[in-house]
Backbone as numpy.savetxt, mean C-alpha at the origin, in Angstrom:
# Nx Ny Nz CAx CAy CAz Cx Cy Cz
-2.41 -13.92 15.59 -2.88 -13.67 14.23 -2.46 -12.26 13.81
-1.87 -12.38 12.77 -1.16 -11.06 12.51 -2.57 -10.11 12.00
-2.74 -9.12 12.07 -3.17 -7.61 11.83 -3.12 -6.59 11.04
-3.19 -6.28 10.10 -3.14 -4.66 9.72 -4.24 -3.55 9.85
-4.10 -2.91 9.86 -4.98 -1.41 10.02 -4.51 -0.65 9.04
-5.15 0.36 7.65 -4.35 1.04 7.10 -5.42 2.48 7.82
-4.90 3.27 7.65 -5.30 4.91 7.97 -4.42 6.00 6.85
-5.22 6.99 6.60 -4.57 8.42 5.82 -5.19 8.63 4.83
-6.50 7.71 4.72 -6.93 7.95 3.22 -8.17 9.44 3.35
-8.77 9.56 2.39 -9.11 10.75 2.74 -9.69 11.82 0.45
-10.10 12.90 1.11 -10.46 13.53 -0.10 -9.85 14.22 -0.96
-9.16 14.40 -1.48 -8.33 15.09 -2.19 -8.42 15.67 -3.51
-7.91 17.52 -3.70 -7.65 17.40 -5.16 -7.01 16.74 -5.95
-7.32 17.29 -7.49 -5.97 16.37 -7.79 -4.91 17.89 -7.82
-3.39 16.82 -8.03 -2.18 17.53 -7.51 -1.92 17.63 -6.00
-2.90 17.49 -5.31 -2.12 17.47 -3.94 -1.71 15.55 -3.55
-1.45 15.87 -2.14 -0.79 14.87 -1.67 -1.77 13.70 -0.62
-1.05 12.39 -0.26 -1.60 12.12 1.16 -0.47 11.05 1.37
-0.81 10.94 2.53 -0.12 9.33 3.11 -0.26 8.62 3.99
-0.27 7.53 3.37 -1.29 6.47 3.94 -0.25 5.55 4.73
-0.88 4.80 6.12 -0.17 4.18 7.00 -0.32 3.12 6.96
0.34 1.75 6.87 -0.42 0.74 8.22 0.54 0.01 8.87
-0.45 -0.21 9.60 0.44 -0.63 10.84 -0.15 -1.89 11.45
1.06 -2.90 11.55 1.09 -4.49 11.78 0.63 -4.52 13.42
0.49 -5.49 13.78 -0.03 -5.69 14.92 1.52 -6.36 15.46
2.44 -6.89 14.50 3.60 -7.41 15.05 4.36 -7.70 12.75
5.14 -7.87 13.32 6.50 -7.86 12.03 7.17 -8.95 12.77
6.75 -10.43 11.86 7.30 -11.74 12.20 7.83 -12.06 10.65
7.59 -13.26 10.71 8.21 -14.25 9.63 7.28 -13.97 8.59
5.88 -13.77 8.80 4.81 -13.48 7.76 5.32 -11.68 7.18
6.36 -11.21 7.22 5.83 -10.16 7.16 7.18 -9.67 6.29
7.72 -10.56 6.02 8.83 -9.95 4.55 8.90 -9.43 3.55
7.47 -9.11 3.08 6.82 -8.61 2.09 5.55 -7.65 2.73
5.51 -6.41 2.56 4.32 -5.42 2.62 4.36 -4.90 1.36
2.83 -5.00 0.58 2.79 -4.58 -0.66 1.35 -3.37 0.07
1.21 -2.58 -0.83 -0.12 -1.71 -1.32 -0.61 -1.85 -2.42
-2.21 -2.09 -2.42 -2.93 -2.40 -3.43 -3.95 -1.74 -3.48
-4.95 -1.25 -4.50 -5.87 -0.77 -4.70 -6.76 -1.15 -5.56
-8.18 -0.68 -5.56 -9.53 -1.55 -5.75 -10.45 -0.29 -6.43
-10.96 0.04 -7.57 -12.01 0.52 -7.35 -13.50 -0.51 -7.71
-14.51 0.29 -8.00 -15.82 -0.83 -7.94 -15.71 -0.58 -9.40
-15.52 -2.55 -9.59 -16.07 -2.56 -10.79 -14.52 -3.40 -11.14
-13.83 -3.15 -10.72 -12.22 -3.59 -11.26 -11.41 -4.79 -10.22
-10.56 -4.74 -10.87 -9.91 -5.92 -10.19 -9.27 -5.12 -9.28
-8.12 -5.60 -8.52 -7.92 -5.13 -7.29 -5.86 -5.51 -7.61
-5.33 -4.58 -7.50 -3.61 -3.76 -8.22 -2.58 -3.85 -7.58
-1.29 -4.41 -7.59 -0.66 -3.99 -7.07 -0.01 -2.87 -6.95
0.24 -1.49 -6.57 0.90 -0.78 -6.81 2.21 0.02 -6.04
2.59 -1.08 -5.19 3.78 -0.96 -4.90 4.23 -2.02 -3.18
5.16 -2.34 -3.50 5.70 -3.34 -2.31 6.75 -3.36 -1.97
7.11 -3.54 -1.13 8.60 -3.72 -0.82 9.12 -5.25 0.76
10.49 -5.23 0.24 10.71 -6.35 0.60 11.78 -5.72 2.09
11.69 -6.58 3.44 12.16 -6.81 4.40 13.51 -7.23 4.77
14.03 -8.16 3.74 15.10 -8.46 3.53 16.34 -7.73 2.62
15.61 -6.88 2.17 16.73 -6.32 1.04 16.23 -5.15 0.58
15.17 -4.44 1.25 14.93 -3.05 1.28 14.50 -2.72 -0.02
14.37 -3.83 -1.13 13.62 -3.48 -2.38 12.42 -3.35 -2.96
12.25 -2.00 -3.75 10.94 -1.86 -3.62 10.31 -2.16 -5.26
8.99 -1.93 -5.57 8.72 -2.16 -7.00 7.18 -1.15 -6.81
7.21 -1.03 -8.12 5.77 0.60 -7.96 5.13 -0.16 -9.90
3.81 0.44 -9.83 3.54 0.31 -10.78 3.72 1.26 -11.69
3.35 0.62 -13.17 4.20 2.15 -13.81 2.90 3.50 -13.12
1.97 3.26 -13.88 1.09 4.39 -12.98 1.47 5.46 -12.03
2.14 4.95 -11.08 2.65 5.73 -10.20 4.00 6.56 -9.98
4.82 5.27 -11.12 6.06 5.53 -10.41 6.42 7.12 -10.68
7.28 7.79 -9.81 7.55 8.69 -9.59 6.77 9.56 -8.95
5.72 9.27 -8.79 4.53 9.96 -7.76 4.24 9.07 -6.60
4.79 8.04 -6.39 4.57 7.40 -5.13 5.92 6.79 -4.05
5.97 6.81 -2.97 6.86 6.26 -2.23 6.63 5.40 -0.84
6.92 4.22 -1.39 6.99 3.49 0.20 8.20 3.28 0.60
7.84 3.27 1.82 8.86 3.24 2.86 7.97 2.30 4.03
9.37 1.58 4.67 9.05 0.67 6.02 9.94 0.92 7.05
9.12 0.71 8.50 9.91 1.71 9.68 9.34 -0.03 10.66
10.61 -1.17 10.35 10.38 -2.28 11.02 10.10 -2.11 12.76
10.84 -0.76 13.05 10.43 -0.52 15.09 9.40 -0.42 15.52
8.69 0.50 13.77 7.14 0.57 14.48 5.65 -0.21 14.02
6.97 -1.13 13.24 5.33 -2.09 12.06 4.73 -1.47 11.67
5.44 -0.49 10.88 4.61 0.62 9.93 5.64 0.65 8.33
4.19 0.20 7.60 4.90 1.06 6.43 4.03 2.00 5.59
4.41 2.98 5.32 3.76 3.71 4.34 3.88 4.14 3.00
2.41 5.09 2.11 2.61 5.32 1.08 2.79 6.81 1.37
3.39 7.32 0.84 3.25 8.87 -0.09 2.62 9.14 -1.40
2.10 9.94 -0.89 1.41 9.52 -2.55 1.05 11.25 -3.05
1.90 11.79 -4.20 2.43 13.23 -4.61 1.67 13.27 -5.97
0.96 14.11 -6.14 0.19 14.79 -7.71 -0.74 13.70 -7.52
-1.51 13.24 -6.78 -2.67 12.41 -7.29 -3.08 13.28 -8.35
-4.25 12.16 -9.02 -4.82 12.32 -10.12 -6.24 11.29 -10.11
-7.04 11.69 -10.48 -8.70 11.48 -10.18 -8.70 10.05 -10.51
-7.69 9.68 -11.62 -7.84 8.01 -11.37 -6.84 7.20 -10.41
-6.19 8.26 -9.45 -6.16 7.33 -8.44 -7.25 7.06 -7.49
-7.99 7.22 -7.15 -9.28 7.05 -6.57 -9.49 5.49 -6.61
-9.99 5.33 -5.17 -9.67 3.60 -5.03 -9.81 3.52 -3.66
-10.06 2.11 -3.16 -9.88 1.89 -1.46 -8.50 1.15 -2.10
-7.58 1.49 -1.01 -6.32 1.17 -1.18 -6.37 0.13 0.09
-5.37 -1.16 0.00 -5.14 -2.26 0.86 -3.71 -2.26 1.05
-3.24 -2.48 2.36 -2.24 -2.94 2.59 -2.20 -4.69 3.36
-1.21 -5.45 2.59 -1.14 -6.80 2.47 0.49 -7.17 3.06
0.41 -8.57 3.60 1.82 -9.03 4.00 1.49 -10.52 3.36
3.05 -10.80 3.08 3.50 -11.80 2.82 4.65 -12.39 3.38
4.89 -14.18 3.84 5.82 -14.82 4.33 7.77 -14.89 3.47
7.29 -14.30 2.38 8.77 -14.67 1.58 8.34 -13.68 0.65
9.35 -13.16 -0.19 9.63 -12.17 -0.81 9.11 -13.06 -2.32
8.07 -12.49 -2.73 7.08 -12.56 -3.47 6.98 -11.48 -4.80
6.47 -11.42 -5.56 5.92 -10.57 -6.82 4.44 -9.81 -6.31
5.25 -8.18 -6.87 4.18 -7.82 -5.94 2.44 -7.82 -6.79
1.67 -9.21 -6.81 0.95 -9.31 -7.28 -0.46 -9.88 -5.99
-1.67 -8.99 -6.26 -2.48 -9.89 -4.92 -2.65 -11.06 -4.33
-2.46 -12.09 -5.44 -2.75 -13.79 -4.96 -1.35 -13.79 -4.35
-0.26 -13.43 -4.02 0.88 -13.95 -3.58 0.88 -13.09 -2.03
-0.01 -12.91 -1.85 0.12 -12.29 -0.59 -1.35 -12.93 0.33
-0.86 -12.67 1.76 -1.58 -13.70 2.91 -2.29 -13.13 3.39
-1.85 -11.94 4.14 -2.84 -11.30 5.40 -2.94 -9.77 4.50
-4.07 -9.31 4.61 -5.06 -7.92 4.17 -5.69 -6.96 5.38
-5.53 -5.72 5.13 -6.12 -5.24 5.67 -7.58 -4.37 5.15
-8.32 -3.84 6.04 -9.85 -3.46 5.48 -9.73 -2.35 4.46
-8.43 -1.57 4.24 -8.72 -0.68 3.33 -8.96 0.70 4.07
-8.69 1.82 2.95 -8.99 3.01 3.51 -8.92 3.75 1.75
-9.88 4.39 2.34 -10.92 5.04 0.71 -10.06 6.35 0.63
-9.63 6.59 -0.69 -8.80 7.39 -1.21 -9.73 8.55 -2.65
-9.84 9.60 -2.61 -10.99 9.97 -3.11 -9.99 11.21 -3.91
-9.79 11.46 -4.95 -9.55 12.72 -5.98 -10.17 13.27 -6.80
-10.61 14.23 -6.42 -11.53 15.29 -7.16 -11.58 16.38 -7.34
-12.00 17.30 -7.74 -11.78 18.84 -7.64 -13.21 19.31 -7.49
């Protein structure tokens, strides 16, 4: 049964940085798709960025783009976020998710979840 764990989340001003990990228990056939998503209370739950296994392509929401970067390191079943100038509404438990086939990076299209790790911007 595949696995994730995310870790890196944490308190932050805004303008600074963090980056967040997770890491698969194994990178099979389920796992062509790693997206990151985020949740706060009260809201629906986001995609904000994924990328694909097969073709190294990635997609970010506008929100972020240019303040965020994933990257995937298939040796170590890790992929991560960077995440540069937060800003107080990024604040959120952030999820990292896999999917079997290269998908839209939207939550219902994805299989296996992990528990999240609480991402906090404040001053």
């Amino acid at each position: 049964q595949l696995q994730l764990v995310e870790s890196g989340g944490g308190l932050v001003q805004p303008g600074g940085s963090l980056r967040l990990s997770c890491v698969a228990s194994e990178f099979t056939l389920d796992t062509d798709a790693i997206g990151w998503f985020r949740q706060a209370p009260g809201q629906e739950r986001e995609g904000i960025s994924c990328i694909s296994r097969t073709d190294g392509s990635t997609d970010y929401a506008d929100s972020v783009k240019g303040r965020f970067t994933i990257s995937r390191d298939n040796a170590q079943n890790t992929v991560y976020l960077q995440m540069n100038n937060l800003k107080p509404e990024d604040t959120a438990v952030y999820y990292c998710a896999a999917a079997g086939s290269v998908v839209p990076c939207v939550a219902y299209e994805y299989d296996y979840w992990g528990q999240g790790t609480q991402v906090t911007v404040s001053s």
